[in-house]
XYZ file of C-alpha atoms in Angstrom:
564
model
C 117.450 269.555 131.284
C 116.799 268.327 127.801
C 120.526 267.654 127.319
C 120.624 265.565 130.515
C 117.735 263.397 129.306
C 119.373 263.077 125.927
C 122.690 261.981 127.482
C 120.948 259.518 129.811
C 119.103 257.885 126.911
C 122.319 257.644 124.941
C 124.056 256.009 127.917
C 121.337 253.386 128.343
C 121.349 252.709 124.623
C 125.092 252.216 124.645
C 124.907 249.811 127.605
C 122.112 247.835 125.964
C 124.095 247.645 122.748
C 127.132 246.392 124.640
C 125.044 243.717 126.377
C 123.503 242.563 123.116
C 126.845 242.529 121.348
C 128.388 240.675 124.259
C 125.649 238.051 124.076
C 126.039 237.723 120.343
C 129.718 236.987 120.699
C 129.299 234.762 123.803
C 130.618 231.198 123.451
C 131.173 228.123 125.619
C 134.180 228.723 127.808
C 133.787 225.887 130.300
C 132.417 222.312 130.369
C 132.237 220.319 133.614
C 131.214 216.718 134.402
C 130.275 215.372 137.859
C 128.658 212.246 139.414
C 126.482 212.159 142.533
C 128.092 209.009 144.028
C 131.680 207.761 143.990
C 132.290 204.962 144.923
C 128.969 203.313 144.129
C 127.313 199.901 144.620
C 127.195 197.542 141.689
C 123.469 197.282 140.905
C 122.609 200.881 141.762
C 122.695 203.905 139.480
C 124.700 207.114 139.426
C 123.701 210.429 137.882
C 126.208 211.986 135.502
C 125.748 215.765 135.153
C 127.484 217.595 132.271
C 127.270 221.420 132.308
C 128.214 223.974 129.618
C 128.165 227.727 130.364
C 126.044 228.745 127.401
C 122.642 228.145 125.846
C 123.387 225.570 123.166
C 121.674 222.752 121.310
C 120.460 219.698 123.226
C 122.237 217.436 120.735
C 125.657 218.837 121.624
C 126.099 216.092 124.272
C 126.660 212.519 123.015
C 126.443 209.720 125.660
C 127.299 206.882 123.234
C 130.928 206.498 124.478
C 129.453 205.337 127.814
C 127.635 202.318 126.354
C 130.726 200.123 126.532
C 130.821 199.991 130.342
C 127.388 201.244 131.438
C 123.705 200.834 130.879
C 122.757 204.358 129.828
C 119.338 205.653 130.793
C 117.411 208.592 129.413
C 119.106 211.992 129.256
C 117.257 215.071 130.478
C 118.241 218.618 129.444
C 117.703 221.781 131.499
C 118.620 225.428 130.875
C 119.190 228.353 133.246
C 119.524 232.067 132.575
C 120.702 234.571 135.228
C 121.347 238.306 134.936
C 123.312 240.158 137.667
C 124.438 243.793 137.239
C 123.712 243.633 133.533
C 125.810 240.465 133.332
C 123.812 237.566 131.820
C 124.869 233.988 132.469
C 123.382 231.013 130.639
C 123.861 227.333 131.476
C 122.904 224.135 129.637
C 122.884 220.974 131.749
C 122.556 217.303 130.707
C 121.694 214.668 133.338
C 122.147 211.004 132.431
C 121.583 207.956 134.636
C 124.339 205.328 134.452
C 124.341 201.735 135.710
C 127.663 199.836 135.601
C 127.623 196.406 133.971
C 130.012 194.833 136.515
C 132.186 195.818 139.515
C 135.544 197.491 138.930
C 137.158 200.855 138.212
C 135.899 202.804 135.231
C 136.892 206.004 133.492
C 134.100 208.285 132.403
C 135.696 209.948 129.367
C 136.025 213.656 128.711
C 133.189 215.263 126.737
C 133.829 217.917 124.078
C 131.146 220.575 123.595
C 131.626 223.590 121.334
C 135.393 223.119 121.414
C 135.606 222.893 125.224
C 136.385 219.651 127.067
C 135.454 218.303 130.503
C 137.795 216.405 132.796
C 137.563 212.564 132.864
C 136.185 210.928 136.032
C 137.556 207.824 137.766
C 134.565 205.860 139.119
C 134.800 202.920 141.543
C 132.034 200.296 141.457
C 131.828 197.968 144.472
C 130.103 194.575 144.538
C 126.840 194.703 146.447
C 128.055 192.134 148.994
C 131.246 194.100 149.725
C 129.408 197.085 151.152
C 127.660 197.355 154.475
C 125.117 199.572 152.791
C 124.652 196.830 150.217
C 123.667 194.361 152.930
C 121.113 196.796 154.298
C 119.624 197.970 151.026
C 115.901 198.662 150.763
C 115.687 197.963 147.037
C 117.528 195.479 144.802
C 117.027 192.982 141.951
C 118.138 189.339 141.729
C 118.219 187.123 138.623
C 118.394 183.370 138.078
C 118.111 180.770 135.275
C 117.066 177.126 135.421
C 120.169 176.079 133.457
C 123.359 177.737 132.226
C 123.932 175.276 129.378
C 121.317 174.616 126.704
C 120.980 173.464 123.115
C 120.144 175.773 120.245
C 116.468 176.895 120.440
C 115.998 175.243 123.836
C 114.025 177.303 126.341
C 115.812 179.005 129.260
C 113.581 179.897 132.210
C 114.791 183.265 133.542
C 113.480 184.608 136.867
C 113.877 188.229 138.001
C 112.896 189.263 141.550
C 112.474 192.829 142.768
C 112.994 193.200 146.555
C 111.304 196.225 148.150
C 111.584 197.370 151.764
C 110.245 200.837 150.985
C 107.062 202.285 149.518
C 107.008 202.004 145.744
C 105.149 204.820 144.012
C 105.637 203.656 140.436
C 108.119 201.654 138.429
C 108.833 199.204 135.612
C 110.934 196.055 135.353
C 112.375 195.490 131.876
C 112.992 192.139 130.210
C 116.529 190.726 130.135
C 118.565 191.140 126.974
C 120.346 188.469 124.941
C 121.658 188.918 121.424
C 120.109 186.621 118.775
C 117.383 185.315 121.067
C 113.621 185.471 121.496
C 112.556 186.792 124.911
C 108.974 186.819 126.191
C 107.318 187.049 129.593
C 105.571 183.944 130.947
C 102.402 184.411 132.966
C 101.585 187.201 135.404
C 103.766 188.700 138.124
C 103.772 186.999 141.521
C 103.817 189.046 144.729
C 104.650 187.786 148.213
C 106.520 188.808 151.377
C 109.704 187.476 152.970
C 111.691 188.424 156.062
C 115.415 188.672 155.290
C 117.872 189.459 158.117
C 114.975 190.687 160.232
C 113.651 193.052 157.544
C 110.343 192.518 155.751
C 110.572 192.697 151.965
C 107.820 192.846 149.399
C 108.933 190.674 146.473
C 107.692 191.004 142.895
C 108.673 187.975 140.788
C 108.582 187.905 136.993
C 109.468 184.919 134.775
C 110.741 185.117 131.197
C 111.355 182.492 128.521
C 114.564 182.986 126.541
C 115.048 180.941 123.353
C 118.548 181.427 121.864
C 118.770 181.352 118.077
C 122.555 181.105 117.861
C 125.118 178.779 119.443
C 128.161 179.941 121.417
C 129.062 181.740 124.672
C 126.695 184.568 125.652
C 125.865 186.936 128.509
C 122.273 187.575 129.530
C 122.080 191.219 130.582
C 120.093 191.569 133.798
C 116.613 193.045 134.066
C 116.567 196.795 134.688
C 114.214 198.383 137.221
C 113.394 202.090 137.033
C 110.917 203.767 139.345
C 110.152 206.161 142.148
C 110.030 205.365 145.857
C 109.105 207.400 148.911
C 111.977 209.570 150.141
C 111.903 209.032 153.903
C 114.876 211.332 154.394
C 112.829 214.408 153.398
C 109.868 216.010 155.102
C 106.447 215.609 153.557
C 104.065 218.467 152.911
C 100.457 217.821 153.895
C 99.135 214.684 152.244
C 101.952 214.579 149.702
C 105.268 212.831 150.346
C 108.438 213.490 148.442
C 109.737 210.780 146.101
C 113.074 210.005 144.569
C 114.002 208.222 141.376
C 115.767 204.883 141.721
C 117.331 202.461 139.266
C 118.493 198.914 139.903
C 120.050 196.396 137.536
C 119.929 192.646 137.998
C 123.204 190.684 137.756
C 124.334 189.402 134.362
C 124.396 185.633 133.755
C 126.801 183.697 131.516
C 125.344 180.865 129.420
C 126.556 178.321 126.866
C 124.409 177.434 123.847
C 125.295 174.119 122.199
C 124.814 173.617 118.448
C 122.658 170.912 116.851
C 124.474 167.556 117.237
C 126.373 166.378 114.189
C 124.518 163.854 112.070
C 121.083 165.040 113.194
C 119.247 165.347 109.854
C 115.571 165.621 110.856
C 113.549 168.642 111.959
C 115.180 170.091 115.103
C 112.827 169.928 118.117
C 114.713 170.265 121.441
C 112.290 169.653 124.306
C 111.650 167.926 127.626
C 108.459 166.296 126.399
C 106.525 165.976 123.127
C 103.355 163.997 122.452
C 101.139 163.287 119.444
C 97.398 162.615 119.811
C 94.545 161.887 117.419
C 90.762 162.113 117.512
C 88.224 160.567 115.129
C 84.761 161.932 114.440
C 82.522 160.071 114.419
C 83.993 157.562 116.839
C 85.405 154.437 115.129
C 82.267 152.305 115.235
C 80.998 152.090 111.674
C 82.160 153.985 108.599
C 80.502 153.886 105.188
C 81.548 154.617 101.627
C 80.957 158.259 100.722
C 80.335 159.419 104.301
C 82.891 161.912 105.698
C 85.269 161.141 108.564
C 87.238 163.847 110.400
C 90.654 162.977 111.815
C 92.286 165.543 114.128
C 96.036 165.319 114.829
C 97.472 167.376 117.712
C 101.220 167.822 118.278
C 102.144 169.264 121.709
C 105.673 170.318 122.749
C 106.965 171.706 126.065
C 109.474 174.558 126.003
C 108.929 175.509 122.359
C 106.974 178.136 120.442
C 104.489 177.416 117.674
C 106.859 178.552 114.905
C 109.191 175.654 115.752
C 106.625 172.884 115.222
C 106.743 170.916 111.932
C 103.828 169.624 109.895
C 102.628 166.117 110.753
C 103.191 163.811 107.775
C 100.279 161.357 107.789
C 99.820 158.969 104.856
C 96.605 157.426 103.529
C 95.820 154.660 100.995
C 94.344 155.523 97.593
C 90.899 154.277 98.623
C 90.577 157.251 101.002
C 90.092 160.734 99.574
C 91.615 163.330 101.926
C 90.824 167.042 102.226
C 93.136 168.708 104.780
C 92.182 172.004 106.393
C 94.537 174.882 107.087
C 96.491 173.854 110.219
C 96.264 175.988 113.359
C 98.947 176.567 115.981
C 99.244 178.393 119.275
C 101.593 178.929 122.219
C 100.266 178.869 125.776
C 101.870 179.217 129.203
C 101.700 176.510 131.857
C 103.744 176.127 135.051
C 106.298 178.810 134.110
C 106.960 177.204 130.739
C 105.900 177.681 127.131
C 103.802 174.964 125.505
C 103.393 174.960 121.722
C 100.571 173.121 119.988
C 99.804 172.426 116.331
C 96.436 171.038 115.209
C 95.751 169.496 111.799
C 92.265 168.403 110.678
C 91.754 166.120 107.689
C 88.371 165.305 106.131
C 88.452 161.699 104.859
C 85.912 160.196 102.436
C 86.142 156.423 101.796
C 85.602 155.369 98.184
C 85.760 151.579 98.638
C 84.322 149.146 101.148
C 86.513 146.766 103.129
C 89.253 146.787 105.762
C 91.663 149.699 105.272
C 94.946 150.151 107.169
C 96.157 153.672 107.932
C 99.967 153.792 108.354
C 101.816 154.747 111.536
C 102.632 158.438 112.115
C 106.027 159.410 113.597
C 107.452 162.798 114.602
C 111.148 162.794 115.654
C 112.341 165.094 118.467
C 115.467 165.597 120.582
C 115.166 164.895 124.312
C 117.364 167.527 126.007
C 117.451 165.538 129.263
C 118.610 162.209 127.839
C 120.311 163.874 124.828
C 118.843 161.247 122.496
C 116.455 161.246 119.552
C 112.963 160.028 120.384
C 109.701 159.712 118.447
C 106.159 160.816 119.144
C 104.085 158.121 117.428
C 100.569 157.083 116.525
C 100.297 153.338 115.792
C 98.841 152.088 112.537
C 95.074 151.655 112.573
C 92.750 149.373 110.610
C 89.229 150.628 109.997
C 86.323 148.798 108.390
C 84.407 150.596 105.659
C 80.868 149.389 105.037
C 79.118 149.809 101.667
C 77.129 152.992 101.270
C 73.576 153.015 102.572
C 72.137 153.043 99.039
C 74.222 150.028 98.056
C 73.177 148.116 101.177
C 69.475 148.785 100.573
C 69.647 147.550 96.971
C 71.404 144.241 97.552
C 69.225 141.369 96.166
C 67.596 139.295 98.854
C 68.194 135.572 98.670
C 65.192 133.220 98.847
C 64.955 131.128 101.969
C 66.527 127.724 101.651
C 64.673 124.836 103.197
C 66.782 122.002 104.444
C 65.173 118.589 104.373
C 65.945 116.448 107.381
C 68.000 113.371 106.797
C 65.778 110.280 106.674
C 67.258 106.885 106.765
C 65.785 105.357 103.629
C 67.176 102.569 101.614
C 69.201 103.756 98.668
C 68.638 102.102 95.375
C 71.541 102.106 92.966
C 70.507 102.045 89.331
C 73.056 101.372 86.657
C 72.253 102.733 83.214
C 74.189 101.625 80.275
C 74.202 103.914 77.198
C 75.499 103.177 73.815
C 78.350 105.283 72.456
C 76.426 106.660 69.429
C 73.644 108.044 71.649
C 76.145 109.870 73.867
C 77.815 111.582 70.905
C 74.550 112.671 69.310
C 73.277 114.143 72.589
C 76.452 116.176 72.981
C 76.174 117.550 69.439
C 72.535 118.553 69.940
C 73.425 120.337 73.208
C 76.197 122.352 71.520
C 73.887 123.395 68.661
C 71.213 124.491 71.145
C 73.706 126.614 73.127
C 74.966 128.301 69.947
C 71.407 129.136 68.937
C 70.714 130.630 72.374
C 73.914 132.729 72.249
C 73.091 134.123 68.795
C 69.586 135.057 69.954
C 70.956 136.857 73.027
C 73.483 138.873 70.992
C 70.859 139.832 68.457
C 68.462 140.915 71.195
C 71.103 143.150 72.830
C 71.904 144.816 69.513
C 68.309 145.650 68.852
C 67.802 146.920 72.437
C 64.660 147.112 74.410
C 62.652 150.254 73.723
C 60.901 149.949 77.051
C 64.173 149.611 78.965
C 65.833 152.516 77.096
C 62.832 154.688 77.749
C 62.896 153.895 81.471
C 66.650 154.587 81.719
C 66.283 157.906 79.900
C 63.501 158.932 82.264
C 65.611 158.130 85.341
C 68.556 160.059 83.912
C 66.338 163.039 83.099
C 64.972 163.078 86.647
C 68.478 162.878 88.145
C 69.593 165.711 85.848
C 66.702 167.896 87.006
C 67.614 167.193 90.642
C 71.260 168.041 89.996
C 70.383 171.272 88.166
C 68.212 172.389 91.072
C 70.955 171.536 93.594
C 73.581 173.476 91.629
C 71.439 176.605 91.821
C 71.463 176.445 95.640
C 75.283 176.584 95.684
C 75.246 174.256 98.721
C 77.727 171.335 98.600
C 75.563 169.299 100.975
C 72.737 169.235 98.408
C 74.927 169.016 95.316
C 76.986 165.982 96.386
C 74.178 163.339 96.541
C 72.507 164.693 93.393
C 75.830 164.630 91.537
C 76.538 161.060 92.678
C 73.124 159.896 91.373
C 73.503 161.595 87.978
C 77.073 160.368 87.435
C 75.997 156.800 88.218
C 73.466 157.105 85.370
C 76.168 158.524 83.102
C 78.384 155.526 83.900
C 75.443 153.075 83.439
C 76.019 151.713 86.943
C 73.098 151.724 89.334
C 73.817 153.165 92.788
C 77.479 153.780 91.987
C 79.336 155.881 94.576
C 80.698 159.296 93.665
C 84.303 158.118 94.037
C 83.660 155.069 91.802
C 82.093 157.284 89.124
C 85.139 159.560 89.249
C 87.393 156.551 88.736
C 85.379 155.315 85.750
C 85.174 158.720 84.050
C 88.833 159.665 84.757
C 88.049 163.336 84.127
C 90.731 165.481 85.811
C 88.834 168.825 85.698
C 85.811 167.071 87.218
C 87.945 165.485 89.954
C 89.477 168.857 90.841
C 86.075 170.572 90.956
C 84.654 167.819 93.205
C 87.708 168.041 95.465
C 87.206 171.785 95.921
C 83.517 171.255 96.639
C 84.139 168.562 99.265
C 86.914 170.586 100.850
C 84.510 173.500 101.179
C 81.824 171.251 102.638
C 83.899 169.459 105.260
C 86.226 172.299 106.215
C 85.440 174.172 109.430
C 86.701 177.385 107.881
C 84.526 179.767 105.912
C 85.269 179.412 102.197
C 83.960 181.287 99.170
C 83.261 178.229 96.990
C 80.729 178.526 94.166
C 79.246 175.901 91.857
C 79.972 177.834 88.655
C 83.049 175.854 87.608
C 81.483 172.509 88.524
C 78.338 173.404 86.575
C 80.370 174.154 83.417
C 82.186 170.815 83.657
C 78.935 168.890 84.161
C 77.381 170.627 81.147
C 80.390 169.547 79.081
C 80.065 165.921 80.215
C 76.336 165.934 79.389
C 77.001 167.433 75.962
C 79.730 164.862 75.225
C 77.397 162.025 76.172
C 74.609 163.338 73.930
C 77.027 163.594 70.996
C 78.148 160.025 71.644
C 74.543 158.814 71.613
C 73.851 160.533 68.264
C 77.024 159.018 66.807
C 76.073 155.523 67.994
C 72.547 155.924 66.574
C 73.936 156.854 63.144
C 76.227 153.839 63.126
C 73.379 151.490 64.029
C 71.208 152.858 61.221
C 73.997 152.313 58.703
C 74.049 148.633 59.624
C 70.473 148.270 58.401
C 70.171 150.372 55.204
C 66.755 150.701 53.649
C 66.210 149.692 50.030
C 65.421 152.601 47.789
């Protein structure tokens, strides 16, 4: 009995060893390839199934040779293992969804896996209109463009429509493809119903903007739909219905992209319509020296994106100090079209009173309808700048002039006869008197008025204290008027504007510091400006002026030396 058990165990061990050894030496002996539809309709999909009789790596199958003639979907991999009468069979199966790019006859090539090769497949693809089933389809995609011939960077409006006569469980509609082009969806999907040949279809419409970046002949590859629909051919179980995967491809469209016309040397803006607008704040009623004005320029273009818009070159005379902000741009969607907009804001501070003319602004663009160059323009504008409020308040008032009424009175004509010697002596005395008066005036100015100098020094000291306090606040709105008052004292000009003081001093570091301060004040963006640099420059100017005063005082003393 013990021998029987021993022999039985040895037999099972031998069989197990043979099975293991057989599996170790197993290899792929057969590779097959099949499709689930042949012939097929143009915009529908076919499943290619490649099977190898062994458990091998998922990467052993390469679908890249199919890309020439088909749109290749995702590849799924499945494995099976069966054991019958101690004989184990393993299978590896790849399933790939293929969509032909156009009607015709195609050859699905042979695939080599682990040294074994499948047989090639001859596949017939019929146009959708050539099949009775095509005319009665429950699901298909159509594509259309607003024009087949455009200029470089001109917008193409591409419309894809998904027709559904069955229940859609889930799905996605991809964007069309065009080499060297920018593609983006415009707006939201539209849904509506239509009855076609007596059948009700639910239609989902999606619009795309395609902007080609290269000229030549191109093909727009149609939008691809992938999803799951209810399978009415199968029975449902309870509340759950069976679904099937579907794929549809929209027709391809040929287009021609023209290059930029020869001799066109300005910024390229191909569009149906472009306009240029401006806005002034405050409204053009009364502007004053030193008070800020904000000019907003807005460039709007249909069928373009914001990256295509150029800067608006606006010029200004020297009497206007300009502080431009960082321009902003955006792209919006209106009426199934892209609309690009660029906004530039410029803070303007007048430095002189009078009538000032701002030049015309022109932006060239190419009208794709008329195929001519046009200009978006703003006409020249003349604005009147009034003196600053401080200057207006300090203008001397003229005494009233009384006008005597004309009275008809007899006029008596008196003739005086003077001798020649009296005339000459009077002239000589007048000249001597004028010379004496001139010498007295010069001497008085050299000596100076202690009372006047004391008053001027007090005013300057007060303005310096106000400026020092304003600098500590780090607020441009408080610093600017205090700085203008102190600089007018430095320049010895009462109520001189800030711009006029800058012109008289001609100090480049000061001008740059003031420019940064004003740009921070009038800009709508948050800036990290501080008064540190401006404070250092002002301290230098004050120190230089004090040194100059000491030097002038020493020179004056040397003119009047004291006797030892």
